[in-house]
JSON list of C-alpha atoms and ligand atoms in Angstrom, two decimals:
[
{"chain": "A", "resi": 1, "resn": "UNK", "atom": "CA", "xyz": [-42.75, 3.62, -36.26]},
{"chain": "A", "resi": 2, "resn": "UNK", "atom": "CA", "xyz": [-39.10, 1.96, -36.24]},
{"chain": "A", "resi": 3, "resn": "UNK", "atom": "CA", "xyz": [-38.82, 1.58, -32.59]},
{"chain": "A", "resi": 4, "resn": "UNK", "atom": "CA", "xyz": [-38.07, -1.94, -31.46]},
{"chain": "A", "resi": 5, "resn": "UNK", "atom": "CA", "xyz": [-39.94, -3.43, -29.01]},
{"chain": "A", "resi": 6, "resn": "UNK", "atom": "CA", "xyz": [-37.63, -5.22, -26.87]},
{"chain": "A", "resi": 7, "resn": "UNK", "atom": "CA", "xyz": [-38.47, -8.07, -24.43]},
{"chain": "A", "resi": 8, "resn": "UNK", "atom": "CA", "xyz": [-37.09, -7.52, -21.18]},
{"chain": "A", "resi": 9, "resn": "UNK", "atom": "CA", "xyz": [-34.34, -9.61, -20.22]},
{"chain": "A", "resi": 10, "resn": "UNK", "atom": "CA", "xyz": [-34.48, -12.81, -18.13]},
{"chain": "A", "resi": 11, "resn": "UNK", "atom": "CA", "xyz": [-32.40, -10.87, -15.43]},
{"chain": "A", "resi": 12, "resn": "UNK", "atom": "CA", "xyz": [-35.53, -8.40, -15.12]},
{"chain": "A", "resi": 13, "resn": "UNK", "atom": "CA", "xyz": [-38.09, -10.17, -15.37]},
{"chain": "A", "resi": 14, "resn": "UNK", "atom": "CA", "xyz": [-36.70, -12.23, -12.40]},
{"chain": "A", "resi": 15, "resn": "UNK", "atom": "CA", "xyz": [-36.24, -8.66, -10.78]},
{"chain": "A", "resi": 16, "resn": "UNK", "atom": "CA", "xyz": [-32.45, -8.01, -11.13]},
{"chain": "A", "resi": 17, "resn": "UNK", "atom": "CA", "xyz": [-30.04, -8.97, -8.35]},
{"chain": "A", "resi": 18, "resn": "UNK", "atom": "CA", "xyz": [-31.97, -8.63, -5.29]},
{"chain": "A", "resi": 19, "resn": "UNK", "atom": "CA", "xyz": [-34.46, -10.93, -6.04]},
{"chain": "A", "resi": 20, "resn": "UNK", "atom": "CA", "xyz": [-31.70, -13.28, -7.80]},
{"chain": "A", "resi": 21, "resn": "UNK", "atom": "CA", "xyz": [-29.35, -13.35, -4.98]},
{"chain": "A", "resi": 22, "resn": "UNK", "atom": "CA", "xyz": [-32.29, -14.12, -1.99]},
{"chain": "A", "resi": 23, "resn": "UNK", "atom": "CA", "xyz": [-33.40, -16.98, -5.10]},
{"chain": "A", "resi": 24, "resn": "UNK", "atom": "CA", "xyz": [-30.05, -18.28, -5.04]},
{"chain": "A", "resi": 25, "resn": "UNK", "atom": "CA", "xyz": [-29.16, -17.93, -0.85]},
{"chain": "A", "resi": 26, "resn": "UNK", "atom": "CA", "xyz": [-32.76, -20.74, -0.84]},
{"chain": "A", "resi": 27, "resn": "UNK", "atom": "CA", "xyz": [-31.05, -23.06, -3.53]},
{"chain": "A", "resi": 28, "resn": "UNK", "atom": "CA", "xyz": [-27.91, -22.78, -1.89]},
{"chain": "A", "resi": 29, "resn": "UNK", "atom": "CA", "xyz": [-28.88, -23.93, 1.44]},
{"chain": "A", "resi": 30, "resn": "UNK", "atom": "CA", "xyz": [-31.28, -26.82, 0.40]},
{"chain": "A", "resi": 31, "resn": "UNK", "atom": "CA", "xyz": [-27.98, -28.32, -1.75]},
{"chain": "A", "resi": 32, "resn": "UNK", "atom": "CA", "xyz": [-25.26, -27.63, 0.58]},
{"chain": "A", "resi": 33, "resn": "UNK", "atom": "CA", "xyz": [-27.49, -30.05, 3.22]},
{"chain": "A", "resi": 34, "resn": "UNK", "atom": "CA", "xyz": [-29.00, -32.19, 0.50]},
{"chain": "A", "resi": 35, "resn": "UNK", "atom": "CA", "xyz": [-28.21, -35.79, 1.90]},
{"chain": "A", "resi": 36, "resn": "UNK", "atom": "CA", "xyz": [-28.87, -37.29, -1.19]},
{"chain": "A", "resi": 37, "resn": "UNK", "atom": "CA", "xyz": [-25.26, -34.85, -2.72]},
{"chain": "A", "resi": 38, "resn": "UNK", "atom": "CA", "xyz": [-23.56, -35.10, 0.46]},
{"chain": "A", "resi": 39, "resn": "UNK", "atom": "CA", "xyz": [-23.89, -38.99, 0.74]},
{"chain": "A", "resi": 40, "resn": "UNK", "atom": "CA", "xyz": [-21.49, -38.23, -2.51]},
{"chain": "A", "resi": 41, "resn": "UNK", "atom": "CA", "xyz": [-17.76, -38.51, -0.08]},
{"chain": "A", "resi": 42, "resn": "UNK", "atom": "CA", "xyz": [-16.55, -35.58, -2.71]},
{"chain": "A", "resi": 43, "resn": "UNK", "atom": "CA", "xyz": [-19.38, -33.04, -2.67]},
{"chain": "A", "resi": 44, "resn": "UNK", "atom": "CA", "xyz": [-19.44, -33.17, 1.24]},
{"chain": "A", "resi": 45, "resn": "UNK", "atom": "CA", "xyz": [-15.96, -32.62, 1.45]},
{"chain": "A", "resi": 46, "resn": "UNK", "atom": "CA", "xyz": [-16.47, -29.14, -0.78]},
{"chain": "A", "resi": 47, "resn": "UNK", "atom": "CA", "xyz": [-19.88, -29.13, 0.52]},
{"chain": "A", "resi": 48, "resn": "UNK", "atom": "CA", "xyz": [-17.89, -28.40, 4.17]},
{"chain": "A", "resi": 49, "resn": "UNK", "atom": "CA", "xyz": [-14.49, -26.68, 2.39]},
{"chain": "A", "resi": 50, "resn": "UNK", "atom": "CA", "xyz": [-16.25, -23.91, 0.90]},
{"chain": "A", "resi": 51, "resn": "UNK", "atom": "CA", "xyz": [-18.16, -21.21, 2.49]},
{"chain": "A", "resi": 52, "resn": "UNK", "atom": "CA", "xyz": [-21.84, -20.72, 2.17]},
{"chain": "A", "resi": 53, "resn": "UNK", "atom": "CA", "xyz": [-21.35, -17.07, 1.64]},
{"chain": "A", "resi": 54, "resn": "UNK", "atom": "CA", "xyz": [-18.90, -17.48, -1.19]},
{"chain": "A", "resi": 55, "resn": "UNK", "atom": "CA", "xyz": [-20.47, -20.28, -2.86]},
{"chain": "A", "resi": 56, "resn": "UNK", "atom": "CA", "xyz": [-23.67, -18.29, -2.70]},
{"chain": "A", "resi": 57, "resn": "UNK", "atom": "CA", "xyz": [-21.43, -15.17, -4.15]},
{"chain": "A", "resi": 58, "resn": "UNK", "atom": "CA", "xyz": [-20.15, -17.06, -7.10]},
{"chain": "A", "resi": 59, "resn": "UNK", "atom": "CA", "xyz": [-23.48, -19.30, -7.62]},
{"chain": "A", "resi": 60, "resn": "UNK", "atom": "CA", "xyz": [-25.10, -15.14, -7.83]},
{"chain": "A", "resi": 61, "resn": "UNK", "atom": "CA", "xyz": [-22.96, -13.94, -9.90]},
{"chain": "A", "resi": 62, "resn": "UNK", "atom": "CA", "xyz": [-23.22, -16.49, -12.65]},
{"chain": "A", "resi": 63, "resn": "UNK", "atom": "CA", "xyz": [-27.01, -16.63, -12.92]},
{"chain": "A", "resi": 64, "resn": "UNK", "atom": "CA", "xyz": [-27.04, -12.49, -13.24]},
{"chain": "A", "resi": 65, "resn": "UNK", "atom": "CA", "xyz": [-24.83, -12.78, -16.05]},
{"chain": "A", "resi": 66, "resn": "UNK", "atom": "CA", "xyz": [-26.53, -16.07, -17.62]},
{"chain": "A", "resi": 67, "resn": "UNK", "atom": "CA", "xyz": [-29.59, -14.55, -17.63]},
{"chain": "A", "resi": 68, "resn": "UNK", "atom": "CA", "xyz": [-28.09, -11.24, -18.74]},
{"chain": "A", "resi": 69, "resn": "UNK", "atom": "CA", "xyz": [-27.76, -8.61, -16.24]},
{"chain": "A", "resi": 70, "resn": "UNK", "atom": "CA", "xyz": [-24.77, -6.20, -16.21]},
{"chain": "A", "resi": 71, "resn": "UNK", "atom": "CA", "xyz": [-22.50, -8.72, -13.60]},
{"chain": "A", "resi": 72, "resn": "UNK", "atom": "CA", "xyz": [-19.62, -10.70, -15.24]},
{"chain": "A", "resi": 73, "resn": "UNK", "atom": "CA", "xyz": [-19.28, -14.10, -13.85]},
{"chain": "A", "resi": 74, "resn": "UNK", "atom": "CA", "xyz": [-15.35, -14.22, -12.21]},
{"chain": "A", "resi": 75, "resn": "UNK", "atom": "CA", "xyz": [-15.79, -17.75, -11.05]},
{"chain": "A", "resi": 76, "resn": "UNK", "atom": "CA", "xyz": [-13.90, -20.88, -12.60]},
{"chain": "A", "resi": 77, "resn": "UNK", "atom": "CA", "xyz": [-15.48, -22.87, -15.18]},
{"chain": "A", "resi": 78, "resn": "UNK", "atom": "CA", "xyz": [-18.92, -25.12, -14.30]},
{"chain": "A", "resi": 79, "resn": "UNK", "atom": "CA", "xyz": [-16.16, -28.07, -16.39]},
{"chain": "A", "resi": 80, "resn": "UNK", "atom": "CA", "xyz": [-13.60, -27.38, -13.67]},
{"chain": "A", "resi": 81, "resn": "UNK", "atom": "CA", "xyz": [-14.85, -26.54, -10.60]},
{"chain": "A", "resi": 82, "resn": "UNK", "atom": "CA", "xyz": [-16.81, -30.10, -10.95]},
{"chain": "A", "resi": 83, "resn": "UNK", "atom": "CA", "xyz": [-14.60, -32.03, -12.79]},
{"chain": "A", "resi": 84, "resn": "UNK", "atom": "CA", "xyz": [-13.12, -33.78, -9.49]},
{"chain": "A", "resi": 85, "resn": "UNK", "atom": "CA", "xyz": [-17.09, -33.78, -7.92]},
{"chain": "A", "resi": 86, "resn": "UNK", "atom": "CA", "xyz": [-17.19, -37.23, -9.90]},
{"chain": "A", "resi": 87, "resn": "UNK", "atom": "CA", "xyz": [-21.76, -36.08, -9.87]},
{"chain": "A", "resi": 88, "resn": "UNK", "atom": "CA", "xyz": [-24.06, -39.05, -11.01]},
{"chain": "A", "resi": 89, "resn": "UNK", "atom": "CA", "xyz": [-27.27, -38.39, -13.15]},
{"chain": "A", "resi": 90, "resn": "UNK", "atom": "CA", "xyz": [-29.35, -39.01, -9.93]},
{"chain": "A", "resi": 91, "resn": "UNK", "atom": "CA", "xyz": [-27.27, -36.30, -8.09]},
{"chain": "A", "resi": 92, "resn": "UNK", "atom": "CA", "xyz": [-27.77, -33.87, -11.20]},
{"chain": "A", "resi": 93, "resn": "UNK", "atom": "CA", "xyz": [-32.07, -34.90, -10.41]},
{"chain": "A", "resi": 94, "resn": "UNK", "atom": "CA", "xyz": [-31.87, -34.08, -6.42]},
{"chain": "A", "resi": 95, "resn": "UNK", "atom": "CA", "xyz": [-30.21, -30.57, -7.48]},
{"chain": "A", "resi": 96, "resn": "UNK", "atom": "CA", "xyz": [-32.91, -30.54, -9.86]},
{"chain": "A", "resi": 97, "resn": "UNK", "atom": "CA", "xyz": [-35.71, -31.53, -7.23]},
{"chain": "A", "resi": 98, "resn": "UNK", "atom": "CA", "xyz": [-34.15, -28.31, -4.63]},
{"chain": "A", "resi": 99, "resn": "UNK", "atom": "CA", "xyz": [-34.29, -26.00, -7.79]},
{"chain": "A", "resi": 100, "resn": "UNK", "atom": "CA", "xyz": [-38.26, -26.63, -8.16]},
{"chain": "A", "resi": 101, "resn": "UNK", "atom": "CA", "xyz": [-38.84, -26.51, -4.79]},
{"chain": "A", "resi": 102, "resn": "UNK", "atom": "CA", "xyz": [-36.82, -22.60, -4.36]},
{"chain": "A", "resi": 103, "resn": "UNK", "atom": "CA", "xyz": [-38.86, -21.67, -7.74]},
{"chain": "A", "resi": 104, "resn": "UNK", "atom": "CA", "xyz": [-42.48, -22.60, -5.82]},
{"chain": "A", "resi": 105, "resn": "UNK", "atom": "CA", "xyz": [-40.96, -20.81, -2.78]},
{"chain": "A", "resi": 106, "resn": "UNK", "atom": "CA", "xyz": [-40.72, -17.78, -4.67]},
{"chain": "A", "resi": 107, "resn": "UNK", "atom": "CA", "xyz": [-43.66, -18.60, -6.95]},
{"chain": "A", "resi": 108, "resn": "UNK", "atom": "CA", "xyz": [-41.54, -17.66, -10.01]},
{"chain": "A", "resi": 109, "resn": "UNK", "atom": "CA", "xyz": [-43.70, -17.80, -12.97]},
{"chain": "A", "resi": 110, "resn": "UNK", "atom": "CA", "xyz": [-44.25, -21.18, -15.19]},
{"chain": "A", "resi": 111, "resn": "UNK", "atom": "CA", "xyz": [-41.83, -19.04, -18.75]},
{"chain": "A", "resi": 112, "resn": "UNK", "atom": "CA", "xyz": [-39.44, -17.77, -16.55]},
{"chain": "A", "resi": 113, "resn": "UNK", "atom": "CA", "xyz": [-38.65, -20.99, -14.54]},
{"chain": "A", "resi": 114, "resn": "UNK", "atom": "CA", "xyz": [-38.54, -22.63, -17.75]},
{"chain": "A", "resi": 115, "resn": "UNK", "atom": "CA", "xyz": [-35.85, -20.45, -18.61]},
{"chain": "A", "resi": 116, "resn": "UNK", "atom": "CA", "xyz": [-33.48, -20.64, -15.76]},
{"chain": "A", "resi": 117, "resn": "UNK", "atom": "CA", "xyz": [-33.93, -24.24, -15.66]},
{"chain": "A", "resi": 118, "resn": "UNK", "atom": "CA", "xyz": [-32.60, -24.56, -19.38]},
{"chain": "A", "resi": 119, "resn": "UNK", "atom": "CA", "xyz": [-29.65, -22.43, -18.04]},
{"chain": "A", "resi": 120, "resn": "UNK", "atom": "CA", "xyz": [-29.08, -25.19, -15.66]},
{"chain": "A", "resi": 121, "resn": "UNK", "atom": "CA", "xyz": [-29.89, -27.84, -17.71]},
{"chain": "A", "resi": 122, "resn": "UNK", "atom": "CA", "xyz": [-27.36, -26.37, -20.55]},
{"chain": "A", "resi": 123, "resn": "UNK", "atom": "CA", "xyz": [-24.53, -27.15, -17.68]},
{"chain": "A", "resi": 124, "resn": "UNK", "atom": "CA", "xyz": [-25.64, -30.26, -17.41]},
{"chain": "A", "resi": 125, "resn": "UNK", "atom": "CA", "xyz": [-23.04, -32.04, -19.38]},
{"chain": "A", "resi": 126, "resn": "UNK", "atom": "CA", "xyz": [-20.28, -30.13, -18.06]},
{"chain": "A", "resi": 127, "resn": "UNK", "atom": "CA", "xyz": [-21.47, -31.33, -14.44]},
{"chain": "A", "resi": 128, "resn": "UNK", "atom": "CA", "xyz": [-22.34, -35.05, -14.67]},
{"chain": "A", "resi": 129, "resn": "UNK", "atom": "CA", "xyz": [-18.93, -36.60, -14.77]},
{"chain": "A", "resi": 130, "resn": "UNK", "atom": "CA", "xyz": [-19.79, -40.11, -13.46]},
{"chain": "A", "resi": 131, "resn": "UNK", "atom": "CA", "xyz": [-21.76, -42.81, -14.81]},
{"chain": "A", "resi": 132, "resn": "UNK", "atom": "CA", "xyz": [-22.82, -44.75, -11.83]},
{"chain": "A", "resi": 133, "resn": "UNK", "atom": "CA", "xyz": [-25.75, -47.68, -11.69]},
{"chain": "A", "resi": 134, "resn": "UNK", "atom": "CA", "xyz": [-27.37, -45.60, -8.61]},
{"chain": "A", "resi": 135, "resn": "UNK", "atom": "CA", "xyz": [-29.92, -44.41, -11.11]},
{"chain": "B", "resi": 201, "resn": "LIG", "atom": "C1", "xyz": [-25.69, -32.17, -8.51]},
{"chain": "B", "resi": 201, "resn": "LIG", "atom": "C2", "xyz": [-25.48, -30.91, -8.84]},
{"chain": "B", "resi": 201, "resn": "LIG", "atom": "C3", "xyz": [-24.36, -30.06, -8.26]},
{"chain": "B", "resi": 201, "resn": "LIG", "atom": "C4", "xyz": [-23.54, -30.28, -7.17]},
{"chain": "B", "resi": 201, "resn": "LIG", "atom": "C5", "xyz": [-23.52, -31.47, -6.22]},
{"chain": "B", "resi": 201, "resn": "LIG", "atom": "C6", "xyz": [-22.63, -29.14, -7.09]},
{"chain": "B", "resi": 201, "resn": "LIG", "atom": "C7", "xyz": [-21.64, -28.98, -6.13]},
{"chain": "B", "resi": 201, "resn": "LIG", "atom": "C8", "xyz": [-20.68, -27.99, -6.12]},
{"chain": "B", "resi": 201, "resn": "LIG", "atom": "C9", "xyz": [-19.58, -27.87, -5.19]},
{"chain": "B", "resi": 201, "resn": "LIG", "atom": "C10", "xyz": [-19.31, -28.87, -4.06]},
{"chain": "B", "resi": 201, "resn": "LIG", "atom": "C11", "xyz": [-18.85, -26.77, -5.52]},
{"chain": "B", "resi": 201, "resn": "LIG", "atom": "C12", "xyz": [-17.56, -26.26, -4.83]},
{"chain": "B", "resi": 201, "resn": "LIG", "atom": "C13", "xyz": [-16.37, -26.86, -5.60]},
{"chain": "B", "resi": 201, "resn": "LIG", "atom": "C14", "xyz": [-15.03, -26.43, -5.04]},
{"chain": "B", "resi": 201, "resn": "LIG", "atom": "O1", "xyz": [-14.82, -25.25, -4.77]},
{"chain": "B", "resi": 201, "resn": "LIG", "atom": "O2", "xyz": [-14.14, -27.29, -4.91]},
{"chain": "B", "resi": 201, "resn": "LIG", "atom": "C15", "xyz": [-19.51, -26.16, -6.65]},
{"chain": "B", "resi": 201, "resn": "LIG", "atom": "C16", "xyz": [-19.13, -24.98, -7.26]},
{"chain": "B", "resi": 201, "resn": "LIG", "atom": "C17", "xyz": [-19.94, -24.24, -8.10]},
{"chain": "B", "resi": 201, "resn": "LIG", "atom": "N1", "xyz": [-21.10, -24.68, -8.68]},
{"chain": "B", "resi": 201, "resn": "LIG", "atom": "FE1", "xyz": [-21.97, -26.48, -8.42]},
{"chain": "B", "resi": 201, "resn": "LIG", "atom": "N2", "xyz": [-22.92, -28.26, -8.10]},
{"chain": "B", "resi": 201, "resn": "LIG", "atom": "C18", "xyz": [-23.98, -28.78, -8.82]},
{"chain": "B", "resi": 201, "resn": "LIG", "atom": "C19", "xyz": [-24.60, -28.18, -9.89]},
{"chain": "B", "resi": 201, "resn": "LIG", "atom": "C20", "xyz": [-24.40, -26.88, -10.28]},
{"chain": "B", "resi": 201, "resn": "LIG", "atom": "C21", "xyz": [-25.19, -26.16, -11.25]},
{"chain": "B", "resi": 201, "resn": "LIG", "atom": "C22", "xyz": [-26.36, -26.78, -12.03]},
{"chain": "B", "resi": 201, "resn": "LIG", "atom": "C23", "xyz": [-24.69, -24.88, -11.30]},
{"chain": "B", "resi": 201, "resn": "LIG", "atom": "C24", "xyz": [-25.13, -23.70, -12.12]},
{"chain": "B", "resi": 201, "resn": "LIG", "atom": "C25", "xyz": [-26.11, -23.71, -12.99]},
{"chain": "B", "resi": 201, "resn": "LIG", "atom": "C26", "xyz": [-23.56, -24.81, -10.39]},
{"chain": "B", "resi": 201, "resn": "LIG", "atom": "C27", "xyz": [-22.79, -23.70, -10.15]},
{"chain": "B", "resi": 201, "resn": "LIG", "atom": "C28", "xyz": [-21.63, -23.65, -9.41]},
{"chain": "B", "resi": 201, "resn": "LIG", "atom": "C29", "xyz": [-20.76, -22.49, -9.29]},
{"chain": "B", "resi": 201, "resn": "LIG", "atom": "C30", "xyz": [-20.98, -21.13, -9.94]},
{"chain": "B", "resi": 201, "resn": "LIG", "atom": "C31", "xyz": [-19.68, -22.87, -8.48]},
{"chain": "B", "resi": 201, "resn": "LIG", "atom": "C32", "xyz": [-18.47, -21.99, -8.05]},
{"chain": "B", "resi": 201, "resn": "LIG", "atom": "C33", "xyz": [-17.34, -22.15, -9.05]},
{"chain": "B", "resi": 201, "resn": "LIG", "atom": "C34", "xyz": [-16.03, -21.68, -8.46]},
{"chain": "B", "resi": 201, "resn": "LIG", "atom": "O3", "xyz": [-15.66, -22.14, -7.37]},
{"chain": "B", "resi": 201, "resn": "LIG", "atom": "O4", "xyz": [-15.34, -20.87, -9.09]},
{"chain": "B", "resi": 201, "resn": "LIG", "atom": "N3", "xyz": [-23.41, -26.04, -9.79]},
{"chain": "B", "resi": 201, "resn": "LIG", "atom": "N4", "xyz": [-20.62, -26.91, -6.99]}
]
């Protein structure tokens, strides 16, 4: 008996990228009308600049290969794409808030939720460039 027993990966359990992408397409559209980012002048501009579709493309792409499925994530880096966002801790929380609201959505069970939302939490730093007294 040398066979490993292998634990599925986070990108399965989810249910690979059809159940990841509709996941994401919910998360996408609570944050891109989130007044709480958008009252941030910067985020609604990209907010507005970008397209849903794409964002929701790229946003896709990078949790399937985070959570390792077979995609490779082509976008730019979570450091540069919001390095100009100038995101407060409190902003980082409302993303937070429209994550746990898409996981009860899709009742996604208590392990994996916990995690995906150490993926996200692991960008964290890379994210929340501004130190602001909103908090
Ligand atoms: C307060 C939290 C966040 C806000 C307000 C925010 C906002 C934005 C905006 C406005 C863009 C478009 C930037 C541009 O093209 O100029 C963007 C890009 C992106 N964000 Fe976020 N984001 C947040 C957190 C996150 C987190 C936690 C993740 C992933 C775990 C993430 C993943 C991405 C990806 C993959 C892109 C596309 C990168 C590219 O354009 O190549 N974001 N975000």
């Amino acid at each position: 008996m040398n066979e490993k027993i292998t634990k599925p990966t986070l990108y399965d359990r989810l249910g690979g990228v059809y159940s990841i992408a509709a996941v994401v397409d919910d998360l996408i559209d609570r944050v891109m009308h989130n007044p709480v980012l958008n009252a941030n002048p910067a985020v609604d501009e990209a907010h507005h600049r970008v397209s849903a579709a794409g964002f929701k493309y790229y946003v896709t792409e990078m949790v399937c290969w985070a959570t390792g499925g077979p995609q490779n994530y082509t976008g730019r880096t979570m450091r540069e794409s919001h390095k100009d966002l100038k995101i407060t801790e409190s902003e980082f929380a409302a993303f937070c808030k429209d994550f746990d609201d898409t996981m009860a959505k899709f009742n996604v069970p208590e392990a994996e939720q916990m995690e995906l939302f150490a993926i996200v939490q692991s960008t964290k730093g890379d994210i929340v460039t501004s130190v602001s007294t909103d908090a």
